[in-house]
PDB file of C-alpha atoms in Angstrom:
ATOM      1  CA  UNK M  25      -6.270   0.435 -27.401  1.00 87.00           C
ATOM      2  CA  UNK M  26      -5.292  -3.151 -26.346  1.00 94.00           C
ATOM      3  CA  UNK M  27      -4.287  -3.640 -22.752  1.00 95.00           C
ATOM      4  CA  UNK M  28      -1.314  -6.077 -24.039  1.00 97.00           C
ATOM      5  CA  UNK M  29      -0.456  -2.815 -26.623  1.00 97.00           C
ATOM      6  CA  UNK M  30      -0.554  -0.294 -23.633  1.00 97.00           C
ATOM      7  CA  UNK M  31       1.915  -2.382 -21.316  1.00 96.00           C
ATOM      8  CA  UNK M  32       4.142  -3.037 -23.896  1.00 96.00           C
ATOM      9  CA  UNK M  33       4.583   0.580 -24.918  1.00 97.00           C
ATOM     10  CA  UNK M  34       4.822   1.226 -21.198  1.00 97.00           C
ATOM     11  CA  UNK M  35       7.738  -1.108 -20.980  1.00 95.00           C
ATOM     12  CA  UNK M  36       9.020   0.308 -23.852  1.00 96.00           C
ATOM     13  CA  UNK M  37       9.393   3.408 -22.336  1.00 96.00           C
ATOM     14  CA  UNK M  38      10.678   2.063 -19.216  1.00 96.00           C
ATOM     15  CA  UNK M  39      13.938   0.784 -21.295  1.00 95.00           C
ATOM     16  CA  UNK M  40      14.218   3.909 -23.017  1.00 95.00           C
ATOM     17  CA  UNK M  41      15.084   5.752 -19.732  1.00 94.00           C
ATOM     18  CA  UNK M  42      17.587   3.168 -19.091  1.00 93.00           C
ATOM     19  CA  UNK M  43      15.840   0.707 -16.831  1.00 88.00           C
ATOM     20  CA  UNK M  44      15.483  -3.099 -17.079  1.00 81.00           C
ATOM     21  CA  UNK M  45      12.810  -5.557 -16.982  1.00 75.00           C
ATOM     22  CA  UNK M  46      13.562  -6.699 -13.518  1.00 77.00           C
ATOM     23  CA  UNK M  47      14.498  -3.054 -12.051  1.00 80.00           C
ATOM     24  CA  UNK M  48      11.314  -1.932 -12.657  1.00 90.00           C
ATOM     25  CA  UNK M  49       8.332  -5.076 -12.978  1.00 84.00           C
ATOM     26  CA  UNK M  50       6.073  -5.358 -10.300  1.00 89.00           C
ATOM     27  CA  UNK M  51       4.307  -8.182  -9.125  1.00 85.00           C
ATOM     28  CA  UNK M  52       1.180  -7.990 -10.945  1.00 92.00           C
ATOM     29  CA  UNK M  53       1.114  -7.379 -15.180  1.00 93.00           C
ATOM     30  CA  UNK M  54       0.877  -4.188 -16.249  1.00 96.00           C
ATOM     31  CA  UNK M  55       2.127  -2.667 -13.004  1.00 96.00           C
ATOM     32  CA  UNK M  56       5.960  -1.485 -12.453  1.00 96.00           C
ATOM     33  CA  UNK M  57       7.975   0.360  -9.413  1.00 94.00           C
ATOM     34  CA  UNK M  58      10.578   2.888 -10.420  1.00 94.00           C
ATOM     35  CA  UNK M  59      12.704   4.797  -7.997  1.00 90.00           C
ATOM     36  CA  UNK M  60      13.163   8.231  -8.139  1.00 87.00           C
ATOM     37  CA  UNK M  61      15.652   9.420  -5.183  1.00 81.00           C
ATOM     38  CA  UNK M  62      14.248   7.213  -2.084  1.00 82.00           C
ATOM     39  CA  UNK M  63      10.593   8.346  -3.352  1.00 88.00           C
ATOM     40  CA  UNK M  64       8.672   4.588  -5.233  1.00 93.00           C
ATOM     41  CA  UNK M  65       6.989   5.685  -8.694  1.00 95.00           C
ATOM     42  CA  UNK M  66       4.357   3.340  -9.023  1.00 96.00           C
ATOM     43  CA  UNK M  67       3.305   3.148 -12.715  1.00 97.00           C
ATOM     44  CA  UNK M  68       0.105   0.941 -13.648  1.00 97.00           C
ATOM     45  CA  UNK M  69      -1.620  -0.113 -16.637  1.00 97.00           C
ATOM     46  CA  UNK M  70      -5.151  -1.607 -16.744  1.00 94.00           C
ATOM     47  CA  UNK M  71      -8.673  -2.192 -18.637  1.00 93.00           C
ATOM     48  CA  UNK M  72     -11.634  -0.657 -16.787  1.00 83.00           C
ATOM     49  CA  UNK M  73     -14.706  -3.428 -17.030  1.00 77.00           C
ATOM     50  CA  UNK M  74     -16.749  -1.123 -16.052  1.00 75.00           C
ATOM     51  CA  UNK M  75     -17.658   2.585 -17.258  1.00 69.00           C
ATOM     52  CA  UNK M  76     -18.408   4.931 -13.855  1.00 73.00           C
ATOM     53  CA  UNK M  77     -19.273   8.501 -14.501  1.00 74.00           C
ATOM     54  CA  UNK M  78     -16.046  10.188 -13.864  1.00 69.00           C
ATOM     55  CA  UNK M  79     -14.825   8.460 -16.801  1.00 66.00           C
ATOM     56  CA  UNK M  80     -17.737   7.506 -19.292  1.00 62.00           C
ATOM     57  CA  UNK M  81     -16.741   9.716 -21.664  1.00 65.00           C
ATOM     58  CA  UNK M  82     -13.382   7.739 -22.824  1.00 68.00           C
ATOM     59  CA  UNK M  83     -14.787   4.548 -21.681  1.00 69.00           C
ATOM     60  CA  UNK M  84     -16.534   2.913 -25.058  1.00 71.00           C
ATOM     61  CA  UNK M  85     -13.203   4.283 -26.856  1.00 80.00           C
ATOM     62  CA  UNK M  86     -10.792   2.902 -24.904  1.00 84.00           C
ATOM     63  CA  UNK M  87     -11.150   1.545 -21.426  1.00 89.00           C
ATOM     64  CA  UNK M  88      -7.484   1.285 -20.934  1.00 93.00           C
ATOM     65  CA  UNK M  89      -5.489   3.483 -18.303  1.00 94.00           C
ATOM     66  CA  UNK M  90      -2.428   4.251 -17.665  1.00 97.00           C
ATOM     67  CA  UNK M  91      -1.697   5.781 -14.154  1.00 97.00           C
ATOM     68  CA  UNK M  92       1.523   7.264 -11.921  1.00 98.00           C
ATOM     69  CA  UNK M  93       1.283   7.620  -8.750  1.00 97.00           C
ATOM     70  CA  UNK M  94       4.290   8.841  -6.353  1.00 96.00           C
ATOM     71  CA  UNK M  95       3.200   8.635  -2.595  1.00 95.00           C
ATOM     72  CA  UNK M  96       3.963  11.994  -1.062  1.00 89.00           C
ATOM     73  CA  UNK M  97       3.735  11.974   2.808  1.00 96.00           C
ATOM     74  CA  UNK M  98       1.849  10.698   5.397  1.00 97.00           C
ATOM     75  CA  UNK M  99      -0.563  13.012   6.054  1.00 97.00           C
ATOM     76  CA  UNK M 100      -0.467  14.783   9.941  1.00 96.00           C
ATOM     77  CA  UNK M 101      -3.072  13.834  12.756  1.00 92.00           C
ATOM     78  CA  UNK M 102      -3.096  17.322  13.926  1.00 94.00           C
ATOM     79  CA  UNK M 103      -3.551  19.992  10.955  1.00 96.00           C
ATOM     80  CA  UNK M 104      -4.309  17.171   8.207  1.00 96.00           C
ATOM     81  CA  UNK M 105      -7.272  19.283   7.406  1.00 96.00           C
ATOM     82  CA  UNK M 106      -5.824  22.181   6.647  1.00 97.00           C
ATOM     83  CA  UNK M 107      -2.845  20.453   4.576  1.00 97.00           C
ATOM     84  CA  UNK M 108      -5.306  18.682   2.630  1.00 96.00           C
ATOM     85  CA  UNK M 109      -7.213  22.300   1.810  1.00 96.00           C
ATOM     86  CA  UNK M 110      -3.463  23.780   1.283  1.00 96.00           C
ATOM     87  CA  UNK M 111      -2.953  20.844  -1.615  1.00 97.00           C
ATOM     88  CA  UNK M 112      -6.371  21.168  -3.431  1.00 96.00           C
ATOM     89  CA  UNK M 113      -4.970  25.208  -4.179  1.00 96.00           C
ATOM     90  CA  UNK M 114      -2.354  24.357  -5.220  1.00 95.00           C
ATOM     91  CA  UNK M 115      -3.326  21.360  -7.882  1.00 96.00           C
ATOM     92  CA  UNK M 116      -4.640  24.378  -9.555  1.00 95.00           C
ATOM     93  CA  UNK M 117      -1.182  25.172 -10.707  1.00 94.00           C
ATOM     94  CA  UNK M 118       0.250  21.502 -10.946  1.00 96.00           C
ATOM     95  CA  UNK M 119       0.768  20.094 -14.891  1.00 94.00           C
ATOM     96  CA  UNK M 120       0.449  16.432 -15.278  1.00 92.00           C
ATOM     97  CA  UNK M 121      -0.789  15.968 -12.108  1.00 96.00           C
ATOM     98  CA  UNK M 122      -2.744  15.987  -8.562  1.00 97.00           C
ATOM     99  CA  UNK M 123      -2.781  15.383  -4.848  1.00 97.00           C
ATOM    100  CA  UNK M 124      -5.313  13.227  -3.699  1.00 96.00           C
ATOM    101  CA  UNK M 125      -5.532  11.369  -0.217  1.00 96.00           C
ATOM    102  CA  UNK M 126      -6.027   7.877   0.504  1.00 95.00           C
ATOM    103  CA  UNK M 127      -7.686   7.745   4.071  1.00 95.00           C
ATOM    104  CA  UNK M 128      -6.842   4.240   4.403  1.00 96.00           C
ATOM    105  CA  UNK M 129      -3.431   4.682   4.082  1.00 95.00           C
ATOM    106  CA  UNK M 130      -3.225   7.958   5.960  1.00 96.00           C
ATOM    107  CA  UNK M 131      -1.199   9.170   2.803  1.00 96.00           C
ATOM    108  CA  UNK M 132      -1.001  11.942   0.303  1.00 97.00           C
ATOM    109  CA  UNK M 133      -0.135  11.099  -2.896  1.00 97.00           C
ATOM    110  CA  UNK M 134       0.641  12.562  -6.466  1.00 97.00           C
ATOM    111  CA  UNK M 135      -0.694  11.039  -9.419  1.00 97.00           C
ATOM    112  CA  UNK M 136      -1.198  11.397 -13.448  1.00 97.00           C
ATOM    113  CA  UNK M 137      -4.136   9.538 -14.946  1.00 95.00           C
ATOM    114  CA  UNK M 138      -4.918   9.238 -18.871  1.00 95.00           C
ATOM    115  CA  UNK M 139      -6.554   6.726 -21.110  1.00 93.00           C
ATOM    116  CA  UNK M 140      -4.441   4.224 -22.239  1.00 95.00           C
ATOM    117  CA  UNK M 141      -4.618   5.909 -26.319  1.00 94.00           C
ATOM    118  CA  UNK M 142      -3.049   8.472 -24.785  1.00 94.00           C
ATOM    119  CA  UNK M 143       0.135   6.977 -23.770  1.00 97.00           C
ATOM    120  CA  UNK M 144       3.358   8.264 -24.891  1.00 97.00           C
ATOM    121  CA  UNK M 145       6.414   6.921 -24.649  1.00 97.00           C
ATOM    122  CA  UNK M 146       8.453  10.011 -24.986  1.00 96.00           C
ATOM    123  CA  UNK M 147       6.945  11.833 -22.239  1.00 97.00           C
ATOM    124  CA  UNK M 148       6.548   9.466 -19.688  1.00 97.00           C
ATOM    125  CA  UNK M 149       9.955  10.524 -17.968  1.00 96.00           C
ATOM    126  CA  UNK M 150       9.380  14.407 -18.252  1.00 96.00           C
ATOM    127  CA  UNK M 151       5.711  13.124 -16.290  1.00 97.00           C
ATOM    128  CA  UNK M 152       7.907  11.556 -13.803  1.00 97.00           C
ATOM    129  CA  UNK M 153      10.627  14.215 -13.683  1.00 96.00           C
ATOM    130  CA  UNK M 154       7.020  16.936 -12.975  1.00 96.00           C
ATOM    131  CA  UNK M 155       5.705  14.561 -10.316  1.00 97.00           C
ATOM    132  CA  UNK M 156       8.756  13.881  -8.339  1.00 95.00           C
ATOM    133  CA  UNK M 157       9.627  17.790  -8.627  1.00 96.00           C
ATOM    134  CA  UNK M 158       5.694  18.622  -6.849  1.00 96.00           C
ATOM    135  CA  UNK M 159       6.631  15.849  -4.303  1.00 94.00           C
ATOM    136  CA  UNK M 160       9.762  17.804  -3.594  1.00 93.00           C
ATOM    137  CA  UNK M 161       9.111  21.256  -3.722  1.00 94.00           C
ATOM    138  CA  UNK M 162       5.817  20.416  -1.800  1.00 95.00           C
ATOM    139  CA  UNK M 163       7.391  18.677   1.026  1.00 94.00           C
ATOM    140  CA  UNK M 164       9.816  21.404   1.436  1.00 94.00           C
ATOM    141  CA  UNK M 165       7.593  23.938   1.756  1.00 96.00           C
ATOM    142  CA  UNK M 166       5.348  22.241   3.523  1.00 97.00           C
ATOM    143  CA  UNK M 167       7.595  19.927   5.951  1.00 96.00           C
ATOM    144  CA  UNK M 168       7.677  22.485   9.225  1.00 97.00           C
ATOM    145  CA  UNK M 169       4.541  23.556   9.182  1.00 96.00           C
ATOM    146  CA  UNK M 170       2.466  20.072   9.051  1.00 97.00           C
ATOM    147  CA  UNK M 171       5.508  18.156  10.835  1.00 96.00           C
ATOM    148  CA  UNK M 172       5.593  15.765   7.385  1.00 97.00           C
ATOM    149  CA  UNK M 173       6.830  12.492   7.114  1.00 95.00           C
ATOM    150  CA  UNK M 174       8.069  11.373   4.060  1.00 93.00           C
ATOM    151  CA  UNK M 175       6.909   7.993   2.161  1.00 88.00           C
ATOM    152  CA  UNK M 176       9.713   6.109   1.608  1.00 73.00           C
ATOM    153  CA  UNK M 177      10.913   2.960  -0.740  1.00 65.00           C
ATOM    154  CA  UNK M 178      12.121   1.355   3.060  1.00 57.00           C
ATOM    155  CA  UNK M 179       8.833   1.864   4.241  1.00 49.00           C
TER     156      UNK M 179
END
């Protein structure tokens, strides 16, 4: 697939769920910001110039990607170990998604990740809907235990 092809059928989608051009276009091309509650839905679309090996099976296909991420929480000086083992259980029950940590950032973060071909215009608000519900029910359950802090759109 075509980079140009992949963002417009991204931004296709993105008026199909109701939103405009400038509610949703990020700074960059091929990246947006959505809001879902206070929580930012970052959605990004890019070529790859390079093949790695986590993704050199797709890569002479189609090096397009399409990406969501929703930043989750910050994760906790004291216990962050344990949350982190806590999350990698339970992405093996998640659909359309995974928490990952970004130790620059000191945050946790959800995210979906397919090759661009794969894109689909109809789905891309039930993969938003599934995200934001993990980032929910997660924080809930979690919240006490690992004294969370949200990541929020004022942040």
């Amino acid at each position: 697939m075509k980079l140009q092809d992949l963002i417009t059928n991204v931004e296709l989608a993105i008026a199909k769920m109701g939103l405009s051009e400038s509610e949703s276009k990020a700074d960059e091309n091929g990246q947006w910001v959505l809001l879902k509650e206070e929580m930012p839905v970052y959605l990004d679309a890019w070529e790859d110039s390079e093949s790695s090996p986590w993704n050199y099976f797709v890569f002479k296909q189609d090096p397009t990607v399409f990406q969501i991420t929703i930043p989750f929480c910050y994760a906790p000086t004291v216990k962050r170990n344990e949350l982190i083992e806590e999350l990698l259980v339970v992405n093996l029950n998640l659909l359309f998604g995974k928490f990952s940590y970004n130790p620059k950032d000191n945050i946790v973060a959800l995210s979906y990740r397919i090759p661009g071909e794969q894109f689909n215009q109809e789905a891309l608000q039930v993969w938003i809907d599934g995200l934001a519900y993990y980032a929910e029910m997660a924080y809930h359950v979690l919240k006490d235990e690992f004294h969370l802090k949200r990541v929020n759109v004022r942040d």
